Short mmCIF file of C-alpha atoms in Angstrom, two decimals:
data_model
loop_
_atom_site.label_atom_id
_atom_site.label_comp_id
_atom_site.label_asym_id
_atom_site.label_seq_id
_atom_site.Cartn_x
_atom_site.Cartn_y
_atom_site.Cartn_z
CA GLY A 1 134.87 -79.37 268.65
CA ALA A 2 131.97 -77.32 267.33
CA VAL A 3 128.54 -78.20 268.68
CA VAL A 4 125.25 -78.22 266.81
CA SER A 5 121.98 -78.69 268.63
CA GLN A 6 118.50 -79.52 267.41
CA HIS A 7 115.19 -78.94 269.07
CA PRO A 8 113.06 -80.85 269.66
CA SER A 9 114.83 -84.19 269.75
CA TRP A 10 111.57 -85.92 268.99
CA VAL A 11 108.05 -84.83 268.17
CA ILE A 12 104.74 -86.56 267.58
CA CYS A 13 102.03 -84.66 265.77
CA LYS A 14 98.68 -85.21 264.12
CA SER A 15 98.31 -85.37 260.38
CA GLY A 16 97.70 -81.95 258.88
CA THR A 17 99.58 -79.96 261.49
CA SER A 18 102.85 -78.11 261.01
CA VAL A 19 106.03 -78.83 262.92
CA LYS A 20 109.06 -76.58 263.34
CA ILE A 21 112.54 -77.97 263.97
CA GLU A 22 115.37 -75.72 265.10
CA CYS A 23 119.05 -76.16 264.33
CA ARG A 24 121.58 -74.08 266.26
CA SER A 25 125.33 -73.79 266.08
CA LEU A 26 126.25 -73.24 269.71
CA ASP A 27 129.86 -72.10 269.64
CA PHE A 28 130.53 -70.99 266.10
CA GLN A 29 128.95 -69.05 263.29
CA ALA A 30 127.59 -70.94 260.33
CA THR A 31 126.91 -69.17 257.06
CA THR A 32 125.59 -72.42 255.64
CA MET A 33 123.44 -75.11 257.18
CA PHE A 34 122.18 -78.26 255.55
CA TRP A 35 119.03 -80.27 256.19
CA TYR A 36 118.92 -84.03 255.71
CA ARG A 37 116.24 -86.65 256.04
CA GLN A 38 116.88 -90.26 256.95
CA PHE A 39 114.40 -93.10 256.80
CA PRO A 40 114.96 -96.28 258.86
CA LYS A 41 117.92 -98.37 257.71
CA GLN A 42 118.65 -95.88 254.93
CA SER A 43 121.31 -93.30 254.31
CA LEU A 44 121.02 -89.57 254.80
CA MET A 45 119.39 -87.70 251.97
CA LEU A 46 120.16 -84.03 251.52
CA MET A 47 116.98 -81.98 251.38
CA ALA A 48 118.21 -78.42 251.14
CA THR A 49 121.06 -76.02 251.67
CA SER A 50 120.33 -73.02 253.82
CA ASN A 51 122.39 -69.85 253.57
CA GLU A 52 122.10 -67.08 256.13
CA GLY A 53 120.01 -64.21 254.87
CA SER A 54 118.97 -65.81 251.60
CA LYS A 55 116.55 -68.36 250.25
CA ALA A 56 117.31 -72.02 250.69
CA THR A 57 118.35 -74.19 247.77
CA TYR A 58 116.30 -77.37 247.58
CA GLU A 59 117.38 -80.68 246.12
CA GLN A 60 115.46 -82.16 243.25
CA GLY A 61 112.23 -83.76 244.38
CA VAL A 62 111.98 -81.86 247.66
CA GLU A 63 108.90 -79.64 247.87
CA LYS A 64 109.95 -76.18 249.00
CA ASP A 65 106.39 -75.22 249.94
CA LYS A 66 106.12 -78.21 252.20
CA PHE A 67 109.52 -77.96 253.84
CA LEU A 68 110.00 -74.30 254.73
CA ILE A 69 113.52 -73.34 255.68
CA ASN A 70 114.54 -70.10 257.36
CA HIS A 71 118.12 -69.13 258.17
CA ALA A 72 117.66 -65.80 259.91
CA SER A 73 120.95 -65.65 261.77
CA LEU A 74 124.44 -67.12 261.67
CA THR A 75 123.56 -69.55 264.44
CA LEU A 76 119.98 -70.60 263.72
CA SER A 77 118.16 -72.35 260.90
CA THR A 78 114.64 -73.71 261.12
CA LEU A 79 112.83 -76.37 259.12
CA THR A 80 109.05 -76.29 259.16
CA VAL A 81 107.19 -79.33 257.90
CA THR A 82 103.85 -77.94 256.82
CA SER A 83 100.67 -79.98 256.74
CA ALA A 84 102.57 -83.05 257.86
CA HIS A 85 101.41 -86.50 256.81
CA PRO A 86 102.46 -89.97 257.99
CA GLU A 87 104.84 -90.33 255.05
CA ASP A 88 106.78 -87.34 256.41
CA SER A 89 107.67 -89.36 259.49
CA SER A 90 111.42 -89.57 259.46
CA PHE A 91 114.66 -88.60 261.20
CA TYR A 92 115.61 -85.04 260.31
CA ILE A 93 119.23 -84.03 260.73
CA CYS A 94 120.86 -80.67 260.25
CA SER A 95 124.49 -79.82 259.81
CA ALA A 96 126.35 -76.54 259.99
CA ARG A 97 129.45 -75.63 258.10
CA VAL A 98 131.97 -73.72 260.12
CA ARG A 99 132.64 -70.21 258.91
CA GLN A 100 136.19 -69.99 260.13
CA PRO A 101 138.76 -72.43 261.40
CA VAL A 102 138.11 -73.90 264.78
CA ALA A 103 140.84 -75.24 267.03
CA GLY A 104 142.16 -78.47 265.55
CA GLY A 105 139.48 -78.47 262.89
CA LEU A 106 139.06 -77.98 259.18
CA TYR A 107 137.88 -74.82 257.49
CA ASN A 108 134.97 -76.36 255.62
CA GLU A 109 134.07 -79.14 258.01
CA GLN A 110 130.43 -79.85 258.64
CA PHE A 111 129.17 -80.52 262.13
CA PHE A 112 125.99 -82.48 262.52
CA GLY A 113 123.18 -82.06 264.99
CA PRO A 114 121.77 -84.98 266.99
CA GLY A 115 118.69 -85.24 264.80
CA THR A 116 114.95 -84.88 265.35
CA ARG A 117 112.63 -87.86 265.18
CA LEU A 118 109.30 -86.82 263.66
CA THR A 119 106.31 -89.12 263.90
CA VAL A 120 103.09 -88.07 262.20
CA LEU A 121 99.99 -89.94 263.28
CA LEU B 1 130.58 -85.70 243.04
CA ALA B 2 132.42 -89.00 242.90
CA LYS B 3 130.28 -92.05 243.63
CA THR B 4 131.41 -94.37 246.38
CA THR B 5 130.90 -98.09 246.92
CA GLN B 6 131.23 -99.76 250.31
CA PRO B 7 130.30 -103.16 251.70
CA ILE B 8 126.82 -103.13 253.14
CA SER B 9 127.79 -104.72 256.43
CA MET B 10 130.68 -106.23 258.37
CA ASP B 11 130.85 -108.23 261.55
CA SER B 12 133.78 -108.19 263.93
CA TYR B 13 134.69 -109.06 267.50
CA GLU B 14 135.93 -106.95 270.34
CA GLY B 15 139.64 -106.28 270.21
CA GLN B 16 139.97 -106.94 266.49
CA GLU B 17 140.99 -104.48 263.83
CA VAL B 18 138.27 -103.53 261.38
CA ASN B 19 139.12 -102.40 257.87
CA ILE B 20 136.45 -100.93 255.63
CA THR B 21 137.34 -100.33 252.01
CA CYS B 22 135.59 -97.75 249.90
CA SER B 23 135.82 -97.61 246.11
CA HIS B 24 135.73 -94.27 244.34
CA ASN B 25 136.96 -94.90 240.82
CA ASN B 26 136.05 -91.50 239.42
CA ILE B 27 137.58 -89.39 242.17
CA ALA B 28 138.62 -85.95 240.93
CA THR B 29 141.95 -84.25 241.48
CA ASN B 30 140.59 -81.82 244.03
CA ASP B 31 138.47 -84.37 245.90
CA TYR B 32 139.14 -85.33 249.49
CA ILE B 33 138.03 -88.53 251.20
CA THR B 34 136.08 -88.19 254.42
CA TRP B 35 134.66 -90.80 256.75
CA TYR B 36 131.76 -90.32 259.12
CA GLN B 37 130.38 -92.54 261.87
CA GLN B 38 126.71 -92.68 262.77
CA PHE B 39 125.14 -94.34 265.79
CA PRO B 40 121.41 -95.17 265.75
CA SER B 41 119.19 -92.12 266.15
CA GLN B 42 122.15 -89.74 266.16
CA GLY B 43 123.70 -87.40 263.64
CA PRO B 44 126.88 -88.44 261.84
CA ARG B 45 130.21 -87.71 263.47
CA PHE B 46 133.37 -86.84 261.56
CA ILE B 47 136.08 -89.48 261.93
CA ILE B 48 138.89 -88.70 259.55
CA GLN B 49 139.74 -87.01 256.27
CA GLY B 50 142.59 -87.46 253.84
CA TYR B 51 143.84 -86.73 250.36
CA LYS B 52 146.61 -89.25 249.79
CA THR B 53 148.91 -91.78 251.51
CA LYS B 54 148.08 -92.28 255.17
CA VAL B 55 146.35 -90.22 257.79
CA THR B 56 146.09 -91.21 261.43
CA ASN B 57 144.32 -89.70 264.39
CA GLU B 58 143.33 -90.87 267.83
CA VAL B 59 140.32 -92.74 266.47
CA ALA B 60 141.30 -94.30 263.15
CA SER B 61 143.69 -94.51 260.26
CA LEU B 62 142.93 -93.83 256.64
CA PHE B 63 144.96 -95.51 253.92
CA ILE B 64 144.82 -94.10 250.40
CA PRO B 65 146.78 -95.72 247.57
CA ALA B 66 148.62 -93.69 244.98
CA ASP B 67 145.83 -93.88 242.39
CA ARG B 68 143.29 -92.72 245.02
CA LYS B 69 140.59 -94.90 243.48
CA SER B 70 139.91 -96.51 246.83
CA SER B 71 140.52 -95.90 250.49
CA THR B 72 140.49 -98.02 253.63
CA LEU B 73 139.32 -96.92 257.03
CA SER B 74 141.05 -98.85 259.77
CA LEU B 75 139.61 -99.04 263.28
CA PRO B 76 142.12 -100.56 265.69
CA ARG B 77 140.97 -102.86 268.47
CA VAL B 78 137.24 -102.21 268.20
CA SER B 79 134.90 -102.34 271.14
CA LEU B 80 131.16 -102.88 271.35
CA SER B 81 130.65 -99.13 271.26
CA ASP B 82 132.13 -98.99 267.76
CA THR B 83 129.00 -100.67 266.41
CA ALA B 84 127.69 -98.08 263.97
CA VAL B 85 127.28 -97.20 260.32
CA TYR B 86 130.38 -95.83 258.63
CA TYR B 87 130.07 -93.58 255.61
CA CYS B 88 132.74 -92.83 253.03
CA LEU B 89 132.32 -89.50 251.24
CA VAL B 90 134.32 -88.03 248.41
CA GLY B 91 134.19 -84.43 247.33
CA PRO B 92 136.06 -81.16 247.04
CA LYS B 93 137.10 -79.37 250.19
CA ALA B 94 135.74 -76.08 248.96
CA ALA B 95 133.27 -73.48 250.08
CA GLY B 96 129.74 -74.38 249.07
CA ASN B 97 130.39 -78.08 248.91
CA LYS B 98 127.53 -80.30 250.02
CA LEU B 99 127.95 -83.84 251.24
CA THR B 100 126.40 -86.79 249.43
CA PHE B 101 126.04 -89.86 251.59
CA GLY B 102 126.14 -93.31 250.04
CA GLY B 103 124.81 -96.45 251.59
CA GLY B 104 127.42 -96.77 254.31
CA THR B 105 128.78 -99.89 255.99
CA ARG B 106 126.98 -101.27 259.01
CA VAL B 107 129.62 -102.58 261.40
CA LEU B 108 128.52 -104.92 264.15
CA VAL B 109 131.03 -105.61 266.91
CA LYS B 110 130.29 -108.76 268.84
CA PRO B 111 131.53 -109.66 272.33
#
């Protein structure tokens, strides 16, 4: 199946600093990537939809100036948490939607990355 | 997007069959039903997808009644490693579709 990677897998930073998380589709091209946030014992919450070469579409309540998303290529999207604060500590997960059918797969299936654990001190 | 309702948690024992039912009363004609599995500190993993009747793969079976207002994910002979959260999602299988995750069902498999 299609593989999505995230880097880093975990990060600890000081309050006020910015953190960049990368999401890569390793063996397929993804015109669309999605960013989710998940707090402990809660479900995934969609933050934004990232389309290659265009601005991201943010969900209601998500600050676009705080969570900067760049989708510069068909295999890479980045999420930058700017001026991070302890309340931004969470598990950030990306997914990539396959652009074309993969062997045994579905045309519009989403493949999820392993997630990035962000802890802001 | 159709809203889904699942039990919050279920306990089972190794070797048993686990059935998780999801309600989606306002499912639309072009909606598909998809189930994902998520282990702690990992991203969700696709399990199975269906539109109607029954779908089976090497991991699970998905039963969908004729009215499609509910669906049941069946995990045969679970093992300890099947302990996870299982999410039922309903939505169109179309370009641009985004997934909306509900609360999920936390399945605990005991020895």
